[in-house]
Amino acid sequence: MSTIAVETDLALRQQQVRERLDAWTREVIEWHFNPDTGTPFWLDWAAQAGWDPRKEIHTYADLDKFGNFQDEWLRGGPVRRWVPKAYANSPISVFETGGSTGVPKSRININDFRIDYELFSETLPDEAFPKGADWISIGPTGPRRLRLAVEHLAQYRGGICFMVDLDPRWVIKLIKWGEMQMMERYKQHVIDQALTLLRAHPNIKCIFTTPKLLEALCEKVSLKKLGITGIFCGGTEMTPQFCRFAVEELLEGIYFAPTYGNTLMGLAVHKPLTKEDGYAIVYYPPTPRAMIEVVDPDNPSRIVEYGETGRVRLTTLTKEFFMPRFLERDECERERPHPLYPWDGVRNVRPFSRFSATVVEGVY
Amino acid sequence: MLHLPILRHGRPYRSLSVSSTPHFRTKEPFVELSLANPGLIRRDLLQAERTWSILQQYKAQDLLRMTKRAAEFFLHDPLPLGEAWQTPEEYVAQISATTGLPLVMVRKNMMKIYGVMAEIDHVISGLTRGIEPAVLDEGYGEVNGHAVSFFPRGYNLGVVLPNNSPGVHSLWIPAIAMKIPLVLKPGSAEPWSPYRVIQALIKAGFPPEVFSYYPTDHAGAGEILRSSDRCMLFGDVGAVKSWRNDPRVELHGPGYSKIVIGGDCIDHFDRYLDVMIQSIAENSGRSCINASGVWVPRRGREIADALAQRLARIEPKPADDPDAQIAPFADPRVAERISNMIDKGLYEPGAEDYTARYRPGGRLVTFDGATYLLPTILYCESPEHGLANREFLFPFASVVECPEEQLLEAMGPTLVVTAITHSERLKSRLLASSHVGRLNLGPIPTMKIGWDQPHEGNLFEHLYARRAFQQVRELVHP
């Protein structure tokens, strides 16, 4: 196809995505605000707000009428207020975010994590993540979605997932206490367990881990020599420089899939990394189940131009969880749609810079 | 724009992560730094033993000679700066551009760095208390007829460097002449000096592999401190706190340096005003050895008044003015926050800003597009006041009234004390105090340094440990 044809095709597909998003928005709103199927929190909210979203929300853009979702709403109970009536008798999981201090945010889950990871699975190349191969997940488990989600991903692809746990809340405490040696020893404890499993189970071909643990693993062994073919990496911020370092110096040709995800959104897929693009990390949200938009920090209802920096705004639209216009503690650049993902993406997500202001005391 | 790469064992590496440092006045990006990710640093430092062995192939005496040659290159020659070259004058101008230091102060600091390199044999003799350099080659030798033996405590020295003033670089330079490879994290506003020193040393014959230079973020600095065998950390109160219990890390935090005047000399305080002013204001108050306190048993208000009258005369001048005495803040927000912090502290009763009496405006001023904090002298009626023992990045000092008997307990850890007294009792208490890093007895400015008198720990002792040693030269074979 010519360039013009490609662009026309992309524009057409963008339009289709938008229409699908609007239709899905109406369906999700109907679900959460219908007294028969709806979510107690949102039914109460609508009663107090004095307007009926089922009548007034027709498009995705109309969700602006909700204002910004407050993260305090997710801290503390009763957590059942977030369970849609239609799912009242289903087995409910609860997943938490952060939580190094205070009450963590909670999100209930029934099947969302499975759906998200099955969709994500479609983006993984079979030659790097072979069907039937076993996995090892080295990272946060406990109250986090990753514990079940990565295991489901492995099972969905016909494999079995080995698990090595890392408690990030303990790591944060060790850092706060200045117990850096203890932190190193804890990391080593995690890596030692992983190496034992990797050496004992040659059918493990795929790894999920965090950037730091990946570095620590590669200090000890050649993952390629151990037969690893694909690495799915996430859990914390990654920079293009980290991705370059991983590809050029750690992985010896192993396929590297960085991801951006969290309990509230789901899982964003990455545009394939290329050296020519400066290893830019560009993520596309799982539209229409979640949307990531980049907004003006001073006017969060304004979406910034392509290439412009702004704050991440998240909207989650599933039948299990509705969260409109949540301002994340991250910033990034707005990215144009990609032929594989014909909707807006985000480039180089990182912590929101305005939250860091310190006073330096002392001359040194 | 100028770009400074990472040096990975001497090999330039351009990172995808960069930060740019602005010109202090125009606020336009002035230099771009490649930033090392923590994993890259950690991976490189796995090679520490190999790098150390490279340096062991050189005789210590030769390294001293090369360091002296490097001093001349540092002072006089154009040297590589990334893909460009840097003349000595450009070096001076570039430091001034990113730190705000007036050229005259940068030149003084440059001479300080030159001095430690040019006098390296003297410096190392001071640090080792006269041990022959060859002892570092053989691992043993003799001092005054006694056998001595030393072994390195580690394969490298990681240094997290500050932005405040280039003079501090003189503290780590001797390590390389003592056969210990360097891993340097430059400050974002002062990346120039360590890079230039490295280039001068390479030109003088040092193997490039023994120099690692990692501009990096907070996490990368932490990785240097974790992954290096021995370390030095220059940092503010918050930065050094986390490493207080790690004996591998020599801390260079706030100095809280002070001038103490005994009751026997207090009535002649005017004779010592010059010493006090020099201690407070030299190098624009940017050194940990600048005095941030004048502690006296009485007449504190009069002393504060006299100092304030003199220091209030200091005004901002253009960076190239040879009489410039004060430097602006590269980041105006830092100056604003510090000034606000002082003003808030003054709400607490028992303190007064005496300099405010002698200048029409406030201490926070702008001049020629740059932001300054003008010299500030407070009077505090007791050591308990919240501003009695503070240190900031500009000429700032509190004149604190404190009974002589309570002085040592009240003043806490103090890097340099200049004690003006004849009292044997006060002198002996200061001499016995574990709180004092460097003691000047008599009217010696706190800023005066003797290279053979290291403060904040002895670099040689930080890098080498002594072992018991005996030897029989003739081996008896069975």
Short mmCIF file of C-alpha atoms in Angstrom, two decimals, chain A residues 184 187-188 214-222 245 249-250, chain B residues 8-9 38-53 155-156 181 183 209 212 214 223-224 226-229:
data_model
loop_
_atom_site.label_atom_id
_atom_site.label_comp_id
_atom_site.label_asym_id
_atom_site.label_seq_id
_atom_site.Cartn_x
_atom_site.Cartn_y
_atom_site.Cartn_z
CA GLU A 184 20.55 -6.68 48.56
CA LYS A 187 17.05 -9.59 46.33
CA GLN A 188 19.69 -12.28 46.30
CA LEU A 214 16.04 -9.14 35.41
CA GLU A 215 19.33 -7.29 35.86
CA ALA A 216 20.12 -9.31 38.95
CA LEU A 217 19.37 -12.59 37.17
CA CYS A 218 21.62 -11.66 34.26
CA GLU A 219 24.46 -10.94 36.66
CA LYS A 220 24.42 -14.59 37.60
CA VAL A 221 23.66 -16.51 34.43
CA SER A 222 23.19 -16.34 30.70
CA PHE A 245 20.69 -1.98 27.96
CA GLU A 249 23.86 -6.23 27.01
CA LEU A 250 21.70 -8.59 29.03
CA ARG B 8 32.66 3.01 31.04
CA HIS B 9 36.15 2.01 32.10
CA PRO B 38 21.74 1.63 37.59
CA GLY B 39 21.97 -1.79 35.95
CA LEU B 40 24.66 -0.61 33.58
CA ILE B 41 26.72 0.71 36.48
CA ARG B 42 26.29 -2.49 38.42
CA ARG B 43 27.23 -4.64 35.44
CA ASP B 44 30.36 -2.58 34.76
CA LEU B 45 31.46 -2.80 38.37
CA LEU B 46 31.45 -6.57 38.24
CA GLN B 47 34.79 -6.02 36.47
CA ALA B 48 36.30 -4.19 39.45
CA GLU B 49 39.04 -6.71 40.20
CA ARG B 50 40.19 -6.83 36.59
CA THR B 51 40.31 -3.03 36.45
CA TRP B 52 42.26 -2.89 39.69
CA SER B 53 44.84 -5.35 38.37
CA TYR B 155 39.17 -2.80 44.27
CA ASN B 156 37.75 0.66 43.63
CA PRO B 181 40.54 2.85 40.33
CA VAL B 183 34.12 5.35 39.87
CA GLU B 209 40.20 1.61 31.99
CA SER B 212 34.54 5.27 35.27
CA TYR B 214 28.67 7.95 35.47
CA GLU B 223 24.04 1.78 42.88
CA ILE B 224 27.55 3.28 42.85
CA ARG B 226 26.26 -0.27 46.83
CA SER B 227 28.49 -1.73 44.14
CA SER B 228 31.79 0.01 44.84
CA ASP B 229 34.07 -1.51 47.44
#
